[in-house]
Every structure is written in structure tokens, then in C-alpha cells.
Coordinates of C-alpha atoms and ligand atoms in Angstrom, one line a residue:
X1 CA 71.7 168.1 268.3
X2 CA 71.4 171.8 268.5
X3 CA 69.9 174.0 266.0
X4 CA 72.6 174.6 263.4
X5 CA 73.5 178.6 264.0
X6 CA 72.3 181.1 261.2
X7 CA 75.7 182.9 260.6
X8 CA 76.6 186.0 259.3
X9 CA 80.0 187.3 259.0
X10 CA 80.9 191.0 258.6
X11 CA 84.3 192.4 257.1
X12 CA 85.0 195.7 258.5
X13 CA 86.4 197.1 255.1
X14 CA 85.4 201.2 255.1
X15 CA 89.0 202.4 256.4
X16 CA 91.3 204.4 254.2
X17 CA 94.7 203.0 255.6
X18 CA 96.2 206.3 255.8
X19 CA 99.5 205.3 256.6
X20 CA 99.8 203.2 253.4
X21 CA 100.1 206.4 251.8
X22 CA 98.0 204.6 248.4
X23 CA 95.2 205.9 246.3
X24 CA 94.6 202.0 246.5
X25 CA 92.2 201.3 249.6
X26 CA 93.9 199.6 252.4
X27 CA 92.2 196.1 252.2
X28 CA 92.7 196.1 248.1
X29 CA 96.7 195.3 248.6
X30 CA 98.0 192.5 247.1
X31 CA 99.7 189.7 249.1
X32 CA 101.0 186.6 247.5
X33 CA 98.1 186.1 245.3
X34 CA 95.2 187.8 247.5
X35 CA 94.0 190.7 248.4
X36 CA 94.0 191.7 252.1
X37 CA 89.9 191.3 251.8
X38 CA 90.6 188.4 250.0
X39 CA 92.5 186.4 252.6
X40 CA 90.0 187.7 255.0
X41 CA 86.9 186.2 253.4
X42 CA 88.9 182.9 252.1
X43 CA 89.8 182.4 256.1
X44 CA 86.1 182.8 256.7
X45 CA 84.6 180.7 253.9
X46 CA 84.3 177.2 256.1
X47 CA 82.3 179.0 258.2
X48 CA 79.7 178.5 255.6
X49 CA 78.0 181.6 256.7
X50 CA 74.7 182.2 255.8
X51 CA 75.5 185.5 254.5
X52 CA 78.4 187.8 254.0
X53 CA 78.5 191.5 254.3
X54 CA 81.7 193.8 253.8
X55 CA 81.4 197.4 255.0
X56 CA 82.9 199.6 252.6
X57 CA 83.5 203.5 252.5
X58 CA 87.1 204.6 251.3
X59 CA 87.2 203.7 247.4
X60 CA 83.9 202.0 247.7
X61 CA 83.7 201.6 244.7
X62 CA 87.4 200.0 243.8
X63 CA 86.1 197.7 246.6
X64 CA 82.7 196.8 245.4
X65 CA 84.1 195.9 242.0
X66 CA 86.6 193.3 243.7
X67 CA 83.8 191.9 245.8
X68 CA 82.3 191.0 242.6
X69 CA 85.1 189.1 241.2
X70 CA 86.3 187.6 244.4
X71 CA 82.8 187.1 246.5
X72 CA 79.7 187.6 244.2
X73 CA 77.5 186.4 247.1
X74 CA 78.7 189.4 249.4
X75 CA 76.3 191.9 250.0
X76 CA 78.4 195.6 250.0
X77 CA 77.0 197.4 252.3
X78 CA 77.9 201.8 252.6
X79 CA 79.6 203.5 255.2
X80 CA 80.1 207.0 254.2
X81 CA 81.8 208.3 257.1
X82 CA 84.3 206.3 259.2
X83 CA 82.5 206.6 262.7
X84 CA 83.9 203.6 264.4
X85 CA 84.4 200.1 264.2
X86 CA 80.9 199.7 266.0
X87 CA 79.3 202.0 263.8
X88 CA 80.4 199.7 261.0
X89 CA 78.9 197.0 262.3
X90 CA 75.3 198.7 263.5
X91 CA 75.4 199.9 259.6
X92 CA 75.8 195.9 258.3
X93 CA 73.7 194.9 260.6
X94 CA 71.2 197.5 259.3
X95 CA 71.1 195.7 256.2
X96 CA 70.7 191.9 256.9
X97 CA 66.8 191.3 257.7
X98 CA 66.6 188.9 260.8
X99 CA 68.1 188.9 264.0
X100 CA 69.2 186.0 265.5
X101 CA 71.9 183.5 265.1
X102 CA 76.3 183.8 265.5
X103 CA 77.5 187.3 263.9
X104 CA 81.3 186.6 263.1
X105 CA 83.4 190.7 262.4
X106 CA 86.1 190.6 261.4
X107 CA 88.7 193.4 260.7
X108 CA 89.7 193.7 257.3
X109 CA 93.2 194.1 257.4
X110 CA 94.5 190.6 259.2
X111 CA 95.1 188.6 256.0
X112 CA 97.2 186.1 258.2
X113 CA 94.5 184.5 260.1
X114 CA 93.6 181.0 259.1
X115 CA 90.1 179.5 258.7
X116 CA 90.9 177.0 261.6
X117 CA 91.8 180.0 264.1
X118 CA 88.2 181.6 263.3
X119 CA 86.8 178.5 263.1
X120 CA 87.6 177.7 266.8
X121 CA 86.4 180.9 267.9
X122 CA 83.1 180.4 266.6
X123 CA 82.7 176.7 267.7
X124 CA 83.9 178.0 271.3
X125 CA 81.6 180.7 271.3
X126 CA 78.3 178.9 269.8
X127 CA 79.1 175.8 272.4
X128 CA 79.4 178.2 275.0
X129 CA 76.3 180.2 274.4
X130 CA 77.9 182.9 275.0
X131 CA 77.1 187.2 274.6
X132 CA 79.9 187.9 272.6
X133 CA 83.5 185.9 272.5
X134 CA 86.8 188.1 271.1
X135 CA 89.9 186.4 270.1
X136 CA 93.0 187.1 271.8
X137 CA 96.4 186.6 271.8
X138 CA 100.1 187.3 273.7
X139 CA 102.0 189.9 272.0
X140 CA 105.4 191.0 272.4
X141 CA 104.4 194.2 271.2
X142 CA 101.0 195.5 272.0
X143 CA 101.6 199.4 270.6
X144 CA 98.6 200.4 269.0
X145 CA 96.2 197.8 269.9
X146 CA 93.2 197.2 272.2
X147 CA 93.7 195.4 275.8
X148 CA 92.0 193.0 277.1
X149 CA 91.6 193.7 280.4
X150 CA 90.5 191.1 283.0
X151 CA 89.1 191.0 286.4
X152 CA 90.9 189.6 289.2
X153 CA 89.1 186.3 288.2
X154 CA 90.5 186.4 285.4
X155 CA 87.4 186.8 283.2
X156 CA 87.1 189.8 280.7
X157 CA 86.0 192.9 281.8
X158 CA 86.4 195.1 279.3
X159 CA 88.6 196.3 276.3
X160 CA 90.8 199.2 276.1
X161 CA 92.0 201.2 273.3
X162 CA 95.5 202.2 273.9
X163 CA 94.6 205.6 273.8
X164 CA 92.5 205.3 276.0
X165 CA 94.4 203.2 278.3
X166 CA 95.9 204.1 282.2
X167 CA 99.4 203.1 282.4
X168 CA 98.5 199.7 284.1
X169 CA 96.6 199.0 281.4
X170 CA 99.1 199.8 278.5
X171 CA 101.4 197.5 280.5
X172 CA 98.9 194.4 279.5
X173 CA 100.1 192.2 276.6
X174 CA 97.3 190.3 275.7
X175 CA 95.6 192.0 272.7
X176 CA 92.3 192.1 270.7
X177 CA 92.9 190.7 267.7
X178 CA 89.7 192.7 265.9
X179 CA 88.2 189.0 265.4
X180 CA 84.9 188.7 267.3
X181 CA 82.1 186.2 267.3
X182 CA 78.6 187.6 268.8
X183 CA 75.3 186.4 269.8
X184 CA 73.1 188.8 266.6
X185 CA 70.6 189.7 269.1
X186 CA 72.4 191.1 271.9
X187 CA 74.7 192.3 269.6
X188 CA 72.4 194.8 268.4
X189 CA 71.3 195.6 271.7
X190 CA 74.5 196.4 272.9
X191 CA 75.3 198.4 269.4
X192 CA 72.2 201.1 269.9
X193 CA 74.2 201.9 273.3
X194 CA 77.7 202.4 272.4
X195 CA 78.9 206.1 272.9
X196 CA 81.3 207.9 271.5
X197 CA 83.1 209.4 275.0
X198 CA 86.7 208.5 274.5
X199 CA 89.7 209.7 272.8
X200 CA 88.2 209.6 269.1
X201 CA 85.0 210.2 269.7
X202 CA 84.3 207.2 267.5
X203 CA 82.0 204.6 268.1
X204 CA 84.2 201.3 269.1
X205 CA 82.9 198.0 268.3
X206 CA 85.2 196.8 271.2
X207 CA 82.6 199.0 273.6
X208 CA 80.0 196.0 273.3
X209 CA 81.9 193.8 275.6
X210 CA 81.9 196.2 278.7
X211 CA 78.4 196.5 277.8
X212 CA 77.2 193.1 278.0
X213 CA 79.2 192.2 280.9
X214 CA 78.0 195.0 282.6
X215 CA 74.5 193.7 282.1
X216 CA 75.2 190.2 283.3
X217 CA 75.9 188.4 280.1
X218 CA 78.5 186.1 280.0
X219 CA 81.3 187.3 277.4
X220 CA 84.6 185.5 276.4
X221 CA 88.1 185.6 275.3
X222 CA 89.8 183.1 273.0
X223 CA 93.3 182.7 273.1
X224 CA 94.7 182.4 269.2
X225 CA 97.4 179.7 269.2
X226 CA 99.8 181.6 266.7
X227 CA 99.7 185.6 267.5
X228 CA 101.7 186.1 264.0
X229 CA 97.6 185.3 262.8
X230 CA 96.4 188.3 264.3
X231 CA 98.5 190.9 263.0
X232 CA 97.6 193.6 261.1
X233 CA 98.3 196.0 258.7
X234 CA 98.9 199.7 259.2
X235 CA 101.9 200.6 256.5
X236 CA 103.6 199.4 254.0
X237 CA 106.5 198.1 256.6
X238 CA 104.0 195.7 258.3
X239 CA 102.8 194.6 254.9
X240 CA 106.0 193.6 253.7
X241 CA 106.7 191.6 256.7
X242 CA 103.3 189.9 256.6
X243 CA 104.1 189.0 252.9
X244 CA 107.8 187.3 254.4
X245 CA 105.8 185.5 256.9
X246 CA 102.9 184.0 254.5
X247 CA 105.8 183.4 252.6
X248 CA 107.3 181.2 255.3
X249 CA 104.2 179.4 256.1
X250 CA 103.6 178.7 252.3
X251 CA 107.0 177.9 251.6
X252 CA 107.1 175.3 254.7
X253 CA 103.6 173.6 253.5
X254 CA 105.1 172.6 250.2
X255 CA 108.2 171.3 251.5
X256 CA 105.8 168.9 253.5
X257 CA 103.9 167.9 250.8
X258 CA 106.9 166.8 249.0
X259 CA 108.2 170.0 246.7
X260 CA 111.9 171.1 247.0
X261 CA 113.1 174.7 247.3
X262 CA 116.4 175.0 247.1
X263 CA 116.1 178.3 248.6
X264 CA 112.6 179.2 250.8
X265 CA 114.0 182.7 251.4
X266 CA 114.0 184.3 247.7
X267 CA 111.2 181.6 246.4
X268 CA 107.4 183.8 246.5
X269 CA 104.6 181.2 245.7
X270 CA 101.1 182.7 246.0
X271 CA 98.5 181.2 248.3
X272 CA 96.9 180.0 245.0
X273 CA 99.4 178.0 243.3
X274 CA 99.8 174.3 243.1
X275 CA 102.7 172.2 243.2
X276 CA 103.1 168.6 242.2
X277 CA 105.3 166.2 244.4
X278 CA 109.1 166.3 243.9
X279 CA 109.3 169.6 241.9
X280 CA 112.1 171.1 242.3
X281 CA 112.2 175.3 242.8
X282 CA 115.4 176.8 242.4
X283 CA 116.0 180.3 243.5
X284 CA 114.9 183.7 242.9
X285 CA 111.9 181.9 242.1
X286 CA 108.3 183.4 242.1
X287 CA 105.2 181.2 241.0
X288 CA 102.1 183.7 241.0
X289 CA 98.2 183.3 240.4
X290 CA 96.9 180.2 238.9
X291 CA 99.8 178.7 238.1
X292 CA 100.0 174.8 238.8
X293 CA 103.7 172.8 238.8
X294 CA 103.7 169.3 237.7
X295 CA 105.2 166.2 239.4
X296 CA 109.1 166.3 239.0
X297 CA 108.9 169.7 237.0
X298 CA 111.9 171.8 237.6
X299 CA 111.3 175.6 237.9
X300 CA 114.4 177.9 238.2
X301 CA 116.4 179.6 239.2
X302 CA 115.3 183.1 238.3
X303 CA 112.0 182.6 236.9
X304 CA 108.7 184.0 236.8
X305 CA 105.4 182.6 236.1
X306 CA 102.4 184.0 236.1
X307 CA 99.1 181.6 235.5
X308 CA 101.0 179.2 234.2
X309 CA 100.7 175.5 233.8
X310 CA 104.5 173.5 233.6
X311 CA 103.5 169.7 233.2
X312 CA 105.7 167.0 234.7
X313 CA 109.4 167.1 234.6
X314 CA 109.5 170.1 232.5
X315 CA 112.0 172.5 232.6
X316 CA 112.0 176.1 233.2
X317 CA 115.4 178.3 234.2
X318 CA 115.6 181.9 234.1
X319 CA 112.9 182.7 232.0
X320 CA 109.2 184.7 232.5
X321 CA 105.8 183.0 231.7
X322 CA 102.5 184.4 231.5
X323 CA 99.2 182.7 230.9
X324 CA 101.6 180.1 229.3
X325 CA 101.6 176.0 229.4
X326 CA 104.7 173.7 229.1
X327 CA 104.1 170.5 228.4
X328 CA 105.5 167.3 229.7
X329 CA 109.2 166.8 229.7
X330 CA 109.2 170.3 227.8
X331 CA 112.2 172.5 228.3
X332 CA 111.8 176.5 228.7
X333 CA 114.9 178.9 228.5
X334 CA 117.2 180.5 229.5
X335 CA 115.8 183.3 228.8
X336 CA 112.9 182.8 227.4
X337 CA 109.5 184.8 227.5
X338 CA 106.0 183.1 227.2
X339 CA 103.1 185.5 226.7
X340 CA 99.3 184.7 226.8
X341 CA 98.3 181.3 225.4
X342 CA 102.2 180.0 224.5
X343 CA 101.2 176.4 224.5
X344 CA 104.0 174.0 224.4
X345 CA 103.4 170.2 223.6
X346 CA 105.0 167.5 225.3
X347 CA 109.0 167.3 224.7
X348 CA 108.9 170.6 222.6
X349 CA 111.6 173.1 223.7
X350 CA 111.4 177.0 223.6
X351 CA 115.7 177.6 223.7
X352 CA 117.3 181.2 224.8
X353 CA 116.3 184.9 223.8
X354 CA 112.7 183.0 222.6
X355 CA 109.7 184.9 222.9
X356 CA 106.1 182.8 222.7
X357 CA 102.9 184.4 222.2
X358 CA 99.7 182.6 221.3
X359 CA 101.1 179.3 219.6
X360 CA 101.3 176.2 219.9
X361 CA 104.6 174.4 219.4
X362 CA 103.7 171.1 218.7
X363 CA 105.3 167.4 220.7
X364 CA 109.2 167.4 220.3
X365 CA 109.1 170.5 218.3
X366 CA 111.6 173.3 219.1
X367 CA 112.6 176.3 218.8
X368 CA 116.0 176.8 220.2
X369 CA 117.4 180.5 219.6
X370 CA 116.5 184.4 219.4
X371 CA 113.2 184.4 217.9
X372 CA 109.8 185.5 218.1
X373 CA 107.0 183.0 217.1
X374 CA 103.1 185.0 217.7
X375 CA 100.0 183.5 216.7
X376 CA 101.5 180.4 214.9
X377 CA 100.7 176.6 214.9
X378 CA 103.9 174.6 214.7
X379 CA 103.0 170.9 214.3
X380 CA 105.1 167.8 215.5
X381 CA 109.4 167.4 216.0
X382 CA 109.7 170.4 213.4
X383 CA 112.8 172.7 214.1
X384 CA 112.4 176.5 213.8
X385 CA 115.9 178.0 212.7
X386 CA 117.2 180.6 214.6
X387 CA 116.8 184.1 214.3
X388 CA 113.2 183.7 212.8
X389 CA 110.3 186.2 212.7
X390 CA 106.7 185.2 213.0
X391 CA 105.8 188.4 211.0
X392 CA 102.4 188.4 212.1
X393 CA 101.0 191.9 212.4
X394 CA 100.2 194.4 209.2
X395 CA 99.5 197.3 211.2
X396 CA 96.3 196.8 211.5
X397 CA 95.7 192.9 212.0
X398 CA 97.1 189.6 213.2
X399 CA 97.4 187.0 211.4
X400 CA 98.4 183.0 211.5
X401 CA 101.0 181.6 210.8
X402 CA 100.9 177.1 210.0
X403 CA 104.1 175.4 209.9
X404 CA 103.5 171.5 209.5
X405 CA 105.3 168.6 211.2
X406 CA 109.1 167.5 210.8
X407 CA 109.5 170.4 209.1
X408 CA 112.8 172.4 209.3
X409 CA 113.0 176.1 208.7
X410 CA 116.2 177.7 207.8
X411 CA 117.4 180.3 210.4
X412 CA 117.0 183.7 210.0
X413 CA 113.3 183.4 208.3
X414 CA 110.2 185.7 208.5
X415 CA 107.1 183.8 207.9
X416 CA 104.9 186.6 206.9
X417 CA 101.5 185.8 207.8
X418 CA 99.1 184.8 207.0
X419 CA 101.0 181.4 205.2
X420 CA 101.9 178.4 205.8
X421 CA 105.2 175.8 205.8
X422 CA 103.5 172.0 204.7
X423 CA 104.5 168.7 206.6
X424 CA 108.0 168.2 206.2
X425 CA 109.0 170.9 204.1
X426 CA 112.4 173.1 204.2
X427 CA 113.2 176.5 204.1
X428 CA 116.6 178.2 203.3
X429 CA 118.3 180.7 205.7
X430 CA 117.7 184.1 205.2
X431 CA 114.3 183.2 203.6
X432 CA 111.2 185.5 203.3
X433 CA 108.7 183.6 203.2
X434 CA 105.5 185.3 202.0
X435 CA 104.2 182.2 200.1
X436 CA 102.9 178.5 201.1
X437 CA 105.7 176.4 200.8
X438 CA 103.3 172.6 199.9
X439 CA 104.4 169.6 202.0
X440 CA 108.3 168.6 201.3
X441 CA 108.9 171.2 199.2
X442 CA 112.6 173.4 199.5
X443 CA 111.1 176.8 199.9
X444 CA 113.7 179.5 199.2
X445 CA 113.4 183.6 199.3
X446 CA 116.6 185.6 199.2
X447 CA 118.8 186.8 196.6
X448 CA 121.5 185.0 195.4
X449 CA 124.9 185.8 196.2
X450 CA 127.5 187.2 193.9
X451 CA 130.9 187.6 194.9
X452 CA 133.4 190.4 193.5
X453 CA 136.7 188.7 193.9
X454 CA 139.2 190.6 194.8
X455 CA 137.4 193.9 195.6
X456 CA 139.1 194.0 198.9
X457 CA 142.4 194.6 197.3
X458 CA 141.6 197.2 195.5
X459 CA 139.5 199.5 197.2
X460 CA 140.6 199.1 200.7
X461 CA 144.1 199.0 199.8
X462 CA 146.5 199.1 202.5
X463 CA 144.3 197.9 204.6
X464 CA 144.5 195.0 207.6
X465 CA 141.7 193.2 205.1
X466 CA 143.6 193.9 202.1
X467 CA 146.5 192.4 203.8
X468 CA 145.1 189.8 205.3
X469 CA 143.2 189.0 201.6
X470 CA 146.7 188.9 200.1
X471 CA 148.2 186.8 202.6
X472 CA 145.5 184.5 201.8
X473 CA 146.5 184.4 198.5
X474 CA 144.6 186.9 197.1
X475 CA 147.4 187.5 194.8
X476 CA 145.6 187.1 191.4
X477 CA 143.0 189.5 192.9
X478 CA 146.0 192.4 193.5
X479 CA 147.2 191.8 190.2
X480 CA 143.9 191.7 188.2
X481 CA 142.8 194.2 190.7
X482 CA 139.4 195.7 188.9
X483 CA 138.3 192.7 187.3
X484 CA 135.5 190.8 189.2
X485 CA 137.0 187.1 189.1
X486 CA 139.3 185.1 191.0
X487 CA 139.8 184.1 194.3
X488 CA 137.0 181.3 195.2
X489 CA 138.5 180.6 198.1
X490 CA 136.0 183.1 199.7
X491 CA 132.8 181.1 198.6
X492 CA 131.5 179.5 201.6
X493 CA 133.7 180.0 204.2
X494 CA 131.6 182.2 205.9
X495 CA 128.3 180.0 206.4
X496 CA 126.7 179.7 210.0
X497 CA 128.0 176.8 211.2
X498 CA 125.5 175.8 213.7
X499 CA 122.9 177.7 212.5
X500 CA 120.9 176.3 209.6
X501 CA 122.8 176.6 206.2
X502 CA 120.1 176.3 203.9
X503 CA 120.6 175.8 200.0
X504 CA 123.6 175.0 198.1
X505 CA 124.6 176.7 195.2
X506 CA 121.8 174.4 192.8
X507 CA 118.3 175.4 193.9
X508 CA 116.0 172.5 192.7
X509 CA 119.2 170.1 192.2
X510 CA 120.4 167.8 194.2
X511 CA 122.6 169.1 196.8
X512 CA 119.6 169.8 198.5
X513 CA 119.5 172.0 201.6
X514 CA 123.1 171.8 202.8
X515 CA 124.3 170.3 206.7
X516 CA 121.7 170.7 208.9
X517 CA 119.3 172.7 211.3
X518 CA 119.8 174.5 215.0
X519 CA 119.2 172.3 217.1
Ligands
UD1_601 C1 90.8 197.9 266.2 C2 90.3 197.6 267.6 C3 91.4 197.2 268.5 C4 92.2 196.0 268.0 C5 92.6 196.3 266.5 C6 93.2 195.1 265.9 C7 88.4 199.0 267.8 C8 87.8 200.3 268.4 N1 89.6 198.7 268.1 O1 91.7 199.0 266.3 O2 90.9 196.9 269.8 O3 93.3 195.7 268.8 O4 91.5 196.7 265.7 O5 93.8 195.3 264.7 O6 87.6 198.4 267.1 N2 86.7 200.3 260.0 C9 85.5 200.6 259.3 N3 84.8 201.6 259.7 C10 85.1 202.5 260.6 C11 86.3 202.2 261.3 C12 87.1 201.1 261.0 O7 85.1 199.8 258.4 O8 84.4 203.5 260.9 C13 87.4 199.1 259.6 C14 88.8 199.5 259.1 O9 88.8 199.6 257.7 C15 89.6 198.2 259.5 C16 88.9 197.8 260.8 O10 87.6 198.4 260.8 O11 89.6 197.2 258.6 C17 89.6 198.2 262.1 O12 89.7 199.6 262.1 P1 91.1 200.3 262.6 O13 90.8 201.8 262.5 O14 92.2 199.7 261.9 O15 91.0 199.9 264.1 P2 92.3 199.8 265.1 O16 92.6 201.2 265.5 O17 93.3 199.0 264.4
MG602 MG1 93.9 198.6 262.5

């Protein structure tokens, strides 16, 4: 067995990415869930180097702060001014102590290429003992991009910059990918000799390989199976198409494992999501950051979720989470909205023009229509009316609000925190509630209702009302028109019918709390 290689990989990440037009460095764009850097270091991570060192210069600092939240072990190392892809690397080099062993560059801006593509080019380039190996690939477009150009042997020669390039040589298709694996000590030979006689006076990284062949040492090319892995990103055009095509290669993986998506072309799942077998992802879909999918879960369409956990055969349709979890078998939406640390039990259900923020809605509890519920603890297979308030800022504060289990609020509540609703208590519709209601207890805060009979009659007379009043039989009301009796027809006929009625006419008697909840 061989010596196992010291290895140290270098991330070319000083550029500013002019054509992005961005005050955000190049390498600092987001692609489904990394940063360009980020992609790059995560397809170099097996390599298990022995250290890591990403050359920064534009928005060095912007980038230093992401290293340290992506890659604390990578050592940031300056380039103030952008004098070539082989400056860059002398510079890193400059800062990592001893010499010898595999020196893997790569360019920060290929976010498509995968930990087994670089992984190859190492292992072919250690086994081979080789100066310094480049990967390669066919293009069907080369514009812009350094040629490799071979000898009538067919072994490299040298590389070419476009700009620099005769017209023979622009005619060449097979391009350097700006992935390169080098022997550390002839590396750093070749770097003190680089020049900077061509088109941008710049020193190019690229340079080395005429070098060392020139010298005798044996250099080599490998061939990248997939050329979509090498390409780069100049603009904001080529990053949106890298984004569709990580988006293919994501989508496809999950349809192997066993996920459903109903439709791959509008469904954006980041490279850091997880997906349970048999979910099923409707469209318009996109699944970002942390967020994990259980087994059977269903997920759209039209939804949005953002580090979010959905537990088995839950439900979510058209509806945006954030920092959110759905328990088992729970059901989200439509339209629904789960803010920061919404945590929903098994079975509980969060219904339509629901907003969520820091609560937990207990097992089989729910909370079906148009209301907000922050900073709350909802116990067990309670129903929250609808239309209800968690009132739970003063201004200056937040406070809790406690509602027990089997409870059932009244719709159109505010719960005005801090208080709390006791294990299967009621409250009536329309209720303010501003103090405990105790464990099976009626709670009840609203006026009570008077009714003027026959006030339609005669102060909107001649009205559509007043007619429609009289046709109703409002007739005792015309004729005793200014007195404030008659016509109890009108009682009642207006409650919400779905919608939770709350109490009868005797508060504390036993009628009790009339038909029945949302559900
Ligand atoms: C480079 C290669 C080219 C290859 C292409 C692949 C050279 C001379 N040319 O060209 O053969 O086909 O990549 O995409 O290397 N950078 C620094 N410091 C510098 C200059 C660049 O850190 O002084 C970084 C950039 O931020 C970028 C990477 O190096 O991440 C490549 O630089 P770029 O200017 O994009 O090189 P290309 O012209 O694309
Ligand atoms: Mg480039």
C-alpha cells in the first residue's frame, strides 16, 4: 500500500463575477439550497483533504463570513488584486506550511460537479504519479473557455485561453473544466515561473501544464463523463440554467428513491432536503433548506416550505411553511401560513386563511378557518372557532396564550394574552376573552343582544328592507311603528350556521352552548 496522499484542495473564490451585475460576490449566489462555494466544497468533501483553503478578494469579507458557517475548517486566505488564476493559487499555496502531497483547484463557480467526477480525477492522477492532471470534457460550445490542445500523440501539450487561441485552436472542443489535481511540489515550481505574456497580462493557472511538460514531466487530461458538470457560471442566464439542470438531476434522484412528482418541471427541491418514500409532490411545488418529507406525506400543489418537517401522510396544499412541523396524518391548508416554530401534533389540522406562529396545536386538535393563533399552546382534539385572534402582543411584549384539551372555543374570539381556556371548557362566539376560563366552564364576553322590533319600518321607510320587513309580516311593527316590541320572528335567524353559535339566550342555564363548533 502506498503512502496515503496529504491533500489539499484550493477554491479559487477572489473573482468579482462582473457580468452578474450583484453587489453579492459571484460564488455567494444561491442555487437550490447552496451557495455556488458551497456546492463546490460539498463536491470536494470525500476527498477528505487534509486542509482546505478558499482564495478570496471581491467581498472578502461577505465570503469569509459564509466560510464560517458553511466550512469552519477552511482557512480564507487574501487575494487583494485579481492577478490570475495562477496567482491565486501561488497566494494559497503561500499559506499552507509543507510541500508535498496531491493539491486539488478548483474554480469556484462550477457548482454542478459531483464529488465522484473530482474524486476520479484525483484517484487517476495520484495512481498515475503524475505532474499535474486537468479535467476535461467535449463541449458543444467551447466560447470562452480554455483548450486543450494535444500533440499529434494525442497527449496534452498545452492549454489555451481562447483569447489567446489561433483559429485552429479555437476550432478544438474539448475544454478545461478549471478542475485540476497537482503534484504540491512541482506545482510550486512551475507557479514561480508562470508569466504574464498573453492577452490579460494575468497570471494563468492553466500556464503550469505547458510548463511541466516542457520540462519532461508527465501531465494528464481526464475526460469528465457528464460535460453539463463542468459548466460554469458567468451571468445570471447561465445560472438560471444551472439551477433547471440541478433541478433535473435532483428531481430524477427522488423519483428513483421512490417519491412522486406529479410535475418535475415546476417542483424546486434544494440539494438539502429529504424525502420519505411514496410522497407525493404536486406542482408548483418548492421544498427549500432543511426541510425533510415524511413517508406517504402529500405536499402540494402550490406550496412552499421552508425548513420544515411534514411527518408521514400529512397533508399540505397550497399553503407556505417556515421553520414549521406537521405532524403525522396532519392536514395543512389551503392556504395556510406556518411561521417559525408552528408545531402541529399528529392528526391536528391547520384549515384555510390560518396563520401559525410559535404554537403548538396539540393531537387531533384543529383549527379550521381565518385565524391567527401566535405563541399559544392548544392541548388535545380541541376546536378553535373560526375567525379567532390569539391577541398576543401589547405593544411592547408577547405573551402565551393555554387553551386545554377537548376544549371548544366559539368563533370569532380574541384570547388576550396572557390567559388561558381549561380542559374542556367552552367559549361563546364573539367572546373576548381576557380572563381564565377554569376547566368545563362556559366562558362568555360580549354584550347581550337587544333587538328594536320593528325599527326597520320606521326609519327606513320605503325602503327594499322595510318592504321586505313588512312582507315578512312586520305588520304590527308598521303599525306600532316607534314602540320597541314586536316582531320576534327576527331573533335568531341570523346565527352562523356553521360557524360556532355559542350561548343561548340563558347564560348559566341549561340550554347550554347552542349546536355546535367549526369543524
Ligand atoms: C478559467 C481557465 C479556463 C477554463 C475556465 C473554466 C485560466 C487562466 N483559465 O477561465 O482555461 O476553461 O476557467 O471555467 O485559469 N480567480 C481568482 N483570482 C484571480 C482570477 C480568478 O480567485 O486572480 C477565480 C475566479 O473567482 C473564478 C476562477 O478563479 O472562480 C476562474 O476565474 P475566471 O476568471 O472565471 O477564469 P475563466 O476566464 O473562466
Ligand atoms: Mg469563469
Amino acid at each position: 500500500m502506498p503512502e496515503p496522499h496529504l491533500r489539499t484542495v484550493v477554491v479559487l473564490a477572489a473573482g468579482e463575477g462582473k457580468r452578474m451585475k450583484s453587489t453579492l460576490p459571484k460564488v455567494l449566489h444561491p442555487l437550490l439550497g447552496r451557495t455556488l462555494l458551497g456546492h463546490v466544497l460539498s463536491a470536494a468533501a470525500p476527498l477528505a483533504a487534509d486542509r482546505t483553503v478558499v482564495v478570496v478578494g471581491h467581498g472578502a469579507d461577505q465570503v469569509r463570513g459564509h466560510l464560517t458557517e458553511i466550512a469552519p475548517d477552511s482557512t480564507p486566505v487574501l487575494q487583494a488584486e485579481q492577478l490570475g488564476t495562477g496567482h491565486a493559487v501561488r497566494i494559497a499555496l503561500d499559506a499552507v506550511p509543507d510541500g508535498a502531497g496531491t493539491v486539488v483547484v478548483i474554480n469556484g463557480d462550477v457548482p454542478l460537479l459531483r464529488p465522484e467526477t473530482v474524486g476520479a480525477l484525483v484517484t487517476a492522477h495520484e495512481e498515475a504519479a503524475a505532474a499535474a492532471t486537468v479535467l476535461a470534457a467535449e463541449v458543444p460550445d467551447p466560447t470562452g473557455l480554455g483548450r486543450i490542445v494535444r500533440d499529434a500523440d494525442g497527449r496534452l501539450e498545452q492549454i489555451v485561453e481562447e483569447r489567446d487561441a489561433d483559429a485552429t485552436q479555437r476550432a478544438i472542443r474539448e475544454i478545461n473544466a478549471g478542475i485540476y489535481a497537482f503534484d504540491a511540489v512541482r506545482l510550486r515550481e512551475a507557479l514561480s515561473k508562470l508569466s504574464t505574456d498573453n492577452d490579460q497580462g494575468e497570471e494563468y493557472l492553466t500556464d503550469v501544464f505547458g510548463l511541466l511538460r516542457s520540462a519532461g514531466e508527465p501531465v494528464a487530461v481526464h475526460m469528465a463523463v457528464d460535460h453539463v458538470e463542468t459548466l460554469g457560471c458567468n451571468d445570471r442566464v447561465e445560472l438560471a440554467a444551472l439551477r433547471r439542470l440541478l433541478r433535473d438531476r435532483v428531481n430524477e434522484a427522488w423519483m428513483r428513491t421512490g417519491v412522486s412528482l406529479l410535475d418535475p418541471v415546476t417542483t424546486w427541491i434544494d440539494v438539502t432536503v429529504a424525502l420519505d418514500r411514496d410522497a407525493v409532490i404536486d406542482q408548483n411545488t418548492q421544498l427549500r433548506g432543511a426541510t425533510v418529507v415524511g413517508a406517504g406525506a402529500s405536499i402540494g400543489p402550490d406550496v412552499t416550505l421552508v425548513d420544515t418537517i411534514v411527518g408521514p401522510d400529512a397533508s399540505v396544499v397550497r399553503s407556505h411553511a417556515v421553520g414549521a412541523e406537521v405532524g403525522a396524518g396532519a392536514s395543512v391548508g389551503p392556504y395556510a401560513y406556518l411561521r417559525p416554530a408552528a408545531r402541529l401534533a399528529a392528526k391536528a389540522k391547520v384549515g384555510t386563511f390560518v396563520e401559525v406562529k410559535n404554537s403548538e396545536i396539540g393531537a387531533g386538535s384543529k383549527v379550521p378557518h381565518l385565524t391567527y393563533v401566535g405563541d399559544a399552546t392548544i392541548g388535545e382534539q380541541t376546536n378553535i372557532g373560526a375567525a379567532s385572534i390569539f391577541v398576543n402582543y401589547d405593544g411592547v411584549n408577547k405573551h402565551r396564550t393555554v387553551i386545554g384539551s377537548h376544549a371548544r372555543t366559539g368563533a370569532d374570539n380574541m384570547f388576550v394574552a396572557p390567559v388561558e381556556v381549561g380542559d374542556g371548557a367552552y367559549t361563546a362566539a364573539g367572546s373576548v376573552i381576557v380572563d381564565d376560563v377554569p376547566a368545563g366552564a362556559m366562558g362568555v364576553a360580549r354584550a347581550r343582544q337587544r333587538n328594536i322590533e320593528g325599527w326597520v319600518v320606521k326609519r327606513r321607510a320605503g325602503t327594499p328592507a322595510a318592504e321586505a320587513a313588512q312582507r315578512a309580516g312586520d305588520a304590527k311593527g308598521a303599525q306600532r311603528a316607534g314602540d320597541a316590541k314586536g316582531a320576534s320572528e327576527m331573533s335568531g335567524a341570523a346565527s352562523d350556521s356553521e360557524a360556532m353559535h355559542g350561548v343561548a339566550e340563558t347564560v348559566g342555564g341549561t340550554s347550554g352552548a347552542g349546536d355546535t363548533a367549526t369543524e
